[in-house]
Amino acid sequence: MNAVKHPIKRSFVFFLIPDFTMIAFATALDPLRSANRMLGYEAYRWRLASIDGKPVRASNGVECAVNTSLEEERKKMGGPDRPNMAIVCSGINVERYHNKSTFAWLREEYNRGVAVGGLCTGAHILAAAGLLSNKRCAIHWENLPGFSEAFPKANVFADLFEVDQNVYTCAGGTAALDMMLKLIGDDFDESLVNRVCEQVLTDRVRSPTDRQRLPLRARLGVQNSKVLTIIELMEANLSEPLSLIEIADHVDLSRRQIERLFRTEMGRSPARYYLEIRLDRARHLLIQSSMPVVEVAVACGFVSASHFSKCYRELYARSPQQERVDRKQLLAA
């Protein structure tokens, strides 16, 4: 009796960018292997690709061998080996990646009906290829400020993952696992997802909108709900900072009460804390984007570039311009 022939559900190309994040890549790939094992047949196939077909070094220093080059992938687009989904795997230093051939390949795959995806900072590559205009997407929280400024037409969210029609993006880390488990669930059922979860020792598939970062309470070690509410207000209003009077009105406290709370809970005044989180955002923009310093200053609520530079130097012991110089030297090393 002939064995039952099971159809392939999906085939993937994982395109590796130098300095890609290994944990995001591994937690995206291994659920597919586990699903195949649970099913008893090869429902998912994949191959790894790089720009030149040579191994790619991850951000942790491990080199990963690949199966194909970009040129070989372009040849496969019109044949039976065309993938169902092309996933870009990137990580740190994604802002340095400017390869027109990669961008063109991603656009052509997408235009041929192939789903495209991005792990960790992969949304940056997809946006640079012009594939995220008016699309919902997710990116790692650390890269979100620079991404938002560089690609204002993309609807970026600090979610674990986003699926917008034929575009899949996730924030990296273990969020890649959640995104792939959702995909497996769409292809099969919750029973298979539960079996894969048991194999990889996770108890659930997190919601796409679960937060990326630890809650403020855990991240800052602060228990006072009023202080947490004030910090949330500050983080939501960085380009146009609220006055202490406006904050006081929001939380129904007096200015003196807020000052006292911050001295007790945060060890500094509310004005100082607000300044520090604005400067932290500015530092991310300086590192991740090519925005002029004056535009970074405005984006972080400073009325002048000179005032911004003065505050920046006081906190980080170097000017915004020197921050950029140091960053370029580090990348060139």
GROMACS .gro file of C-alpha atoms in nm, residues 51 70 97-104:
model
   10
   51ILE     CA    1   2.405   3.811   0.003
   70LEU     CA    2   2.096   3.621  -0.331
   97TYR     CA    3   2.287   4.786   0.588
   98HIS     CA    4   2.220   4.948   0.251
   99ASN     CA    5   2.212   4.687  -0.022
  100LYS     CA    6   1.995   4.773  -0.319
  101SER     CA    7   2.002   4.417  -0.452
  102THR     CA    8   1.854   4.286  -0.127
  103PHE     CA    9   1.584   4.551  -0.129
  104ALA     CA   10   1.497   4.478  -0.494
   0.00000   0.00000   0.00000
